[in-house]
Short mmCIF file of C-alpha atoms in Angstrom, two decimals:
data_model
loop_
_atom_site.label_atom_id
_atom_site.label_comp_id
_atom_site.label_asym_id
_atom_site.label_seq_id
_atom_site.Cartn_x
_atom_site.Cartn_y
_atom_site.Cartn_z
CA UNK M 51 -10.02 -3.67 -21.45
CA UNK M 52 -12.21 -1.29 -19.45
CA UNK M 53 -10.78 -0.54 -16.04
CA UNK M 54 -14.24 0.65 -14.99
CA UNK M 55 -15.59 -2.91 -15.04
CA UNK M 56 -14.44 -3.37 -11.42
CA UNK M 57 -17.21 -4.71 -9.20
CA UNK M 58 -17.58 -5.47 -5.52
CA UNK M 59 -17.26 -9.09 -4.48
CA UNK M 60 -18.72 -10.49 -1.24
CA UNK M 61 -16.22 -10.79 1.63
CA UNK M 62 -14.52 -14.14 2.03
CA UNK M 63 -14.90 -16.01 5.29
CA UNK M 64 -11.36 -17.37 5.42
CA UNK M 65 -7.86 -15.99 5.11
CA UNK M 66 -6.10 -16.70 1.79
CA UNK M 67 -3.27 -19.21 1.81
CA UNK M 68 0.01 -17.74 3.01
CA UNK M 69 -1.53 -15.11 5.27
CA UNK M 70 -1.31 -14.89 9.07
CA UNK M 71 -4.64 -14.96 10.92
CA UNK M 72 -3.65 -14.59 14.59
CA UNK M 73 -4.51 -11.56 16.73
CA UNK M 74 -2.15 -12.74 19.48
CA UNK M 75 1.08 -11.99 17.66
CA UNK M 76 2.42 -10.75 14.36
CA UNK M 77 5.64 -10.47 12.41
CA UNK M 78 7.30 -7.07 12.16
CA UNK M 79 10.02 -6.30 9.65
CA UNK M 80 11.09 -2.88 11.00
CA UNK M 81 9.92 0.50 12.24
CA UNK M 82 10.68 4.12 11.35
CA UNK M 83 10.02 6.79 13.95
CA UNK M 84 10.31 9.94 11.83
CA UNK M 85 8.87 9.25 8.38
CA UNK M 86 7.68 12.23 6.36
CA UNK M 87 6.42 10.48 3.20
CA UNK M 88 3.97 7.88 4.55
CA UNK M 89 0.87 9.96 5.21
CA UNK M 90 0.11 13.44 6.54
CA UNK M 91 2.67 15.04 8.82
CA UNK M 92 5.33 13.12 10.71
CA UNK M 93 4.61 9.40 10.95
CA UNK M 94 5.68 6.45 13.03
CA UNK M 95 5.68 3.56 10.53
CA UNK M 96 5.39 -0.14 11.27
CA UNK M 97 6.65 -2.19 8.31
CA UNK M 98 5.00 -5.60 8.59
CA UNK M 99 6.62 -8.73 7.16
CA UNK M 100 5.11 -10.76 4.34
CA UNK M 101 3.89 -10.00 0.83
CA UNK M 102 2.26 -12.10 -1.90
CA UNK M 103 3.40 -9.70 -4.64
CA UNK M 104 6.72 -10.05 -6.45
CA UNK M 105 7.05 -6.61 -8.01
CA UNK M 106 9.93 -6.34 -10.44
CA UNK M 107 10.90 -2.95 -8.96
CA UNK M 108 10.42 -3.88 -5.27
CA UNK M 109 13.01 -2.09 -3.16
CA UNK M 110 12.34 -4.21 -0.05
CA UNK M 111 12.38 -7.89 -1.16
CA UNK M 112 13.53 -8.72 2.35
CA UNK M 113 9.92 -8.11 3.47
CA UNK M 114 8.45 -10.86 1.27
CA UNK M 115 8.76 -13.76 3.72
CA UNK M 116 6.35 -13.52 6.62
CA UNK M 117 8.40 -15.40 9.20
CA UNK M 118 11.58 -13.44 8.50
CA UNK M 119 10.10 -10.71 10.67
CA UNK M 120 10.41 -10.14 14.41
CA UNK M 121 7.57 -11.77 16.36
CA UNK M 122 5.66 -9.18 18.42
CA UNK M 123 2.40 -8.78 20.35
CA UNK M 124 0.04 -5.81 20.11
CA UNK M 125 1.26 -4.78 23.58
CA UNK M 126 4.79 -4.70 22.15
CA UNK M 127 3.65 -2.45 19.30
CA UNK M 128 1.83 -0.07 21.65
CA UNK M 129 4.88 0.10 23.93
CA UNK M 130 7.11 0.84 20.94
CA UNK M 131 5.09 3.83 19.76
CA UNK M 132 3.83 5.15 23.12
CA UNK M 133 6.87 7.36 23.87
CA UNK M 134 6.15 9.26 20.63
CA UNK M 135 2.36 9.41 20.97
CA UNK M 136 2.10 12.92 22.41
CA UNK M 137 4.16 14.37 19.59
CA UNK M 138 2.41 12.28 16.92
CA UNK M 139 -1.05 13.41 18.04
CA UNK M 140 -0.01 16.96 17.16
CA UNK M 141 2.34 16.36 14.25
CA UNK M 142 1.08 13.35 12.29
CA UNK M 143 0.20 9.82 13.31
CA UNK M 144 0.95 6.16 12.69
CA UNK M 145 1.13 4.26 9.40
CA UNK M 146 1.15 0.48 9.01
CA UNK M 147 2.96 -0.57 5.84
CA UNK M 148 4.99 -3.53 4.65
CA UNK M 149 5.55 -5.78 2.89
CA UNK M 150 1.79 -6.00 2.71
CA UNK M 151 0.03 -5.41 6.06
CA UNK M 152 -3.15 -7.22 4.97
CA UNK M 153 -1.10 -10.44 5.01
CA UNK M 154 -1.63 -10.13 8.78
CA UNK M 155 -5.04 -8.47 8.76
CA UNK M 156 -6.39 -9.72 12.12
CA UNK M 157 -3.24 -8.65 13.97
CA UNK M 158 -2.96 -5.34 12.11
CA UNK M 159 -6.62 -4.64 12.83
CA UNK M 160 -5.91 -5.02 16.55
CA UNK M 161 -2.95 -2.67 16.23
CA UNK M 162 -5.13 -0.01 14.64
CA UNK M 163 -7.81 -0.47 17.31
CA UNK M 164 -5.33 0.01 20.16
CA UNK M 165 -3.54 2.95 18.50
CA UNK M 166 -6.88 4.68 18.07
CA UNK M 167 -8.55 3.85 21.38
CA UNK M 168 -5.55 4.13 23.72
CA UNK M 169 -3.30 6.67 22.03
CA UNK M 170 -5.76 8.71 19.95
CA UNK M 171 -3.56 8.63 16.86
CA UNK M 172 -4.40 9.37 13.24
CA UNK M 173 -4.01 6.05 11.41
CA UNK M 174 -3.02 5.21 7.85
CA UNK M 175 -2.90 1.88 6.01
CA UNK M 176 -0.37 1.52 3.19
CA UNK M 177 -1.56 -1.30 0.91
CA UNK M 178 -2.29 -2.52 -2.61
CA UNK M 179 -5.57 -3.91 -1.27
CA UNK M 180 -5.27 -7.32 -2.94
CA UNK M 181 -6.37 -9.21 0.21
CA UNK M 182 -9.19 -6.90 1.29
CA UNK M 183 -12.01 -9.41 0.70
CA UNK M 184 -11.00 -11.44 3.76
CA UNK M 185 -12.05 -8.59 6.12
CA UNK M 186 -15.48 -7.20 6.94
CA UNK M 187 -16.29 -3.50 6.66
CA UNK M 188 -15.87 -2.95 10.41
CA UNK M 189 -12.17 -3.75 10.09
CA UNK M 190 -11.71 -0.32 8.50
CA UNK M 191 -13.42 1.63 11.28
CA UNK M 192 -10.07 2.44 12.91
CA UNK M 193 -8.36 3.39 9.64
CA UNK M 194 -8.43 7.13 8.90
CA UNK M 195 -6.62 7.05 5.57
CA UNK M 196 -5.63 4.47 2.96
CA UNK M 197 -2.42 4.93 0.97
CA UNK M 198 -3.48 2.88 -2.06
CA UNK M 199 -0.86 1.56 -4.46
CA UNK M 200 -2.22 0.83 -7.96
CA UNK M 201 0.75 -0.24 -10.03
CA UNK M 202 -0.74 -0.32 -13.55
CA UNK M 203 -4.08 -0.05 -15.34
CA UNK M 204 -3.62 -2.93 -17.80
CA UNK M 205 -4.32 -6.38 -16.28
CA UNK M 206 -1.76 -8.22 -18.41
CA UNK M 207 1.05 -5.79 -17.65
CA UNK M 208 0.00 -5.69 -14.00
CA UNK M 209 0.32 -9.47 -13.81
CA UNK M 210 3.82 -9.37 -15.32
CA UNK M 211 4.78 -6.51 -13.04
CA UNK M 212 3.53 -8.01 -9.76
CA UNK M 213 2.78 -11.74 -10.34
CA UNK M 214 -0.80 -11.08 -9.12
CA UNK M 215 -4.07 -10.00 -10.80
CA UNK M 216 -5.24 -6.38 -10.90
CA UNK M 217 -8.97 -6.87 -10.32
CA UNK M 218 -8.92 -7.32 -6.50
CA UNK M 219 -7.17 -3.97 -6.13
CA UNK M 220 -9.77 -2.25 -8.33
CA UNK M 221 -12.51 -3.90 -6.27
CA UNK M 222 -10.85 -2.55 -3.15
CA UNK M 223 -10.84 0.98 -4.54
CA UNK M 224 -14.57 0.70 -5.17
CA UNK M 225 -15.06 -0.65 -1.67
CA UNK M 226 -13.27 2.36 -0.21
CA UNK M 227 -15.56 4.56 -2.31
CA UNK M 228 -18.58 2.83 -0.79
CA UNK M 229 -17.13 3.24 2.71
CA UNK M 230 -16.19 6.87 1.97
CA UNK M 231 -12.68 6.18 3.23
CA UNK M 232 -10.09 8.82 2.21
CA UNK M 233 -7.42 7.70 -0.27
CA UNK M 234 -3.97 8.91 -1.19
CA UNK M 235 -3.20 7.13 -4.45
CA UNK M 236 0.41 6.10 -5.08
CA UNK M 237 1.74 5.37 -8.55
CA UNK M 238 5.36 4.37 -9.17
CA UNK M 239 6.64 5.68 -12.49
CA UNK M 240 8.96 3.08 -14.05
CA UNK M 241 10.43 3.79 -17.50
CA UNK M 242 9.30 1.17 -19.99
CA UNK M 243 6.76 -0.29 -17.58
CA UNK M 244 4.37 2.30 -16.16
CA UNK M 245 5.12 5.47 -18.10
CA UNK M 246 2.82 4.92 -21.11
CA UNK M 247 0.52 7.90 -21.69
CA UNK M 248 -2.58 5.83 -22.44
CA UNK M 249 -2.02 3.53 -19.45
CA UNK M 250 -1.69 6.49 -17.10
CA UNK M 251 -4.71 8.21 -18.63
CA UNK M 252 -6.84 5.08 -18.17
CA UNK M 253 -5.83 4.88 -14.51
CA UNK M 254 -6.40 8.62 -14.05
CA UNK M 255 -9.95 8.26 -15.39
CA UNK M 256 -10.63 5.42 -12.97
CA UNK M 257 -9.23 7.34 -10.01
CA UNK M 258 -11.12 10.53 -10.88
CA UNK M 259 -14.37 8.54 -10.98
CA UNK M 260 -13.82 7.53 -7.35
CA UNK M 261 -14.71 11.10 -6.46
CA UNK M 262 -13.62 13.33 -3.57
CA UNK M 263 -12.38 10.46 -1.39
CA UNK M 264 -9.17 10.67 -3.47
CA UNK M 265 -7.45 13.47 -1.61
CA UNK M 266 -4.21 13.35 -3.58
CA UNK M 267 -2.20 11.40 -6.13
CA UNK M 268 1.51 10.81 -5.59
CA UNK M 269 3.58 10.00 -8.68
CA UNK M 270 6.73 8.36 -7.32
CA UNK M 271 9.73 8.18 -9.68
CA UNK M 272 11.40 4.76 -9.79
CA UNK M 273 14.85 4.57 -8.18
CA UNK M 274 17.62 2.01 -7.83
CA UNK M 275 17.80 2.07 -4.03
CA UNK M 276 16.72 -1.57 -3.74
CA UNK M 277 19.53 -3.00 -5.89
CA UNK M 278 21.78 -3.78 -2.93
CA UNK M 279 19.07 -5.69 -1.06
CA UNK M 280 18.44 -7.97 -4.04
CA UNK M 281 22.18 -8.65 -4.20
CA UNK M 282 22.39 -9.35 -0.46
CA UNK M 283 19.61 -11.91 -0.83
CA UNK M 284 21.40 -13.58 -3.75
CA UNK M 285 18.63 -12.60 -6.15
CA UNK M 286 18.86 -11.19 -9.66
CA UNK M 287 17.29 -7.74 -9.78
CA UNK M 288 15.03 -7.58 -12.88
CA UNK M 289 15.51 -3.82 -13.27
CA UNK M 290 19.24 -3.62 -12.64
CA UNK M 291 20.56 -0.75 -14.71
CA UNK M 292 17.09 0.55 -15.59
CA UNK M 293 16.96 4.36 -15.86
CA UNK M 294 15.13 6.61 -13.46
CA UNK M 295 12.37 8.77 -14.98
CA UNK M 296 13.39 12.13 -16.37
CA UNK M 297 11.94 15.26 -14.76
CA UNK M 298 10.01 15.81 -18.00
CA UNK M 299 8.39 12.36 -17.99
CA UNK M 300 7.53 12.70 -14.31
CA UNK M 301 5.93 16.09 -14.92
CA UNK M 302 3.97 14.66 -17.87
CA UNK M 303 2.60 11.79 -15.77
CA UNK M 304 1.55 14.21 -13.05
CA UNK M 305 -0.14 16.44 -15.58
CA UNK M 306 -2.29 13.54 -16.85
CA UNK M 307 -3.73 13.07 -13.36
CA UNK M 308 -4.04 16.83 -12.80
CA UNK M 309 -6.05 17.22 -16.02
CA UNK M 310 -8.79 15.15 -14.33
CA UNK M 311 -9.00 17.65 -11.48
CA UNK M 312 -6.93 15.51 -9.11
CA UNK M 313 -4.48 17.03 -6.62
CA UNK M 314 -1.08 15.69 -7.63
CA UNK M 315 2.34 15.56 -6.01
#
């Protein structure tokens, strides 16, 4: 398999099944007002409800169901972040995450528009990009940065890992290249799943070929923090008891990206 075979596909004219297409209201899982790991500086993060992926290492399975979230309007979202806006303009910005925020693309697009036009905030989208083809290019005008999660470079392993195909995410990366939209790539290092040298090297080659829009790569060691949530939901956690990466394996993964001239954390 050649990961470089990714091509652009024409935008779809309808929302995929299971997504939410209203701009009047959306479903919010939770917020965090002082996040330091979801984009540059200090961030206010909106975690939207709903996700089509079923990642075996997901630490927030409670975000999967769209209607489990709190129903809000864009006015509600603006009111929630407005008290922090002055500080955030100087210290960071706002990130919309999930779940998967593109499950509610029309509503999230309105959120970004209002945060940018009314509050003047730096904006970041945290996504795996799977649903990008349902939006036109203008949707991204109010997005300053994309935190792009590519979970594996092998399509078969990716499918087992997430229950969804890899190709749409690769297409999205190429679309961001065409739009010259800055990327922070995120890669979760899971022992026995995503720590293979050749798999990481293949992904590193793909990412390096995207060029200078990739501002940094974040290698995120797997952890067991989600175990309790799976138990609370009455679900069997596929990676219960799985080890966390060693410092040596984490350093090795980072070095593979760094060898391609990428800035790695």
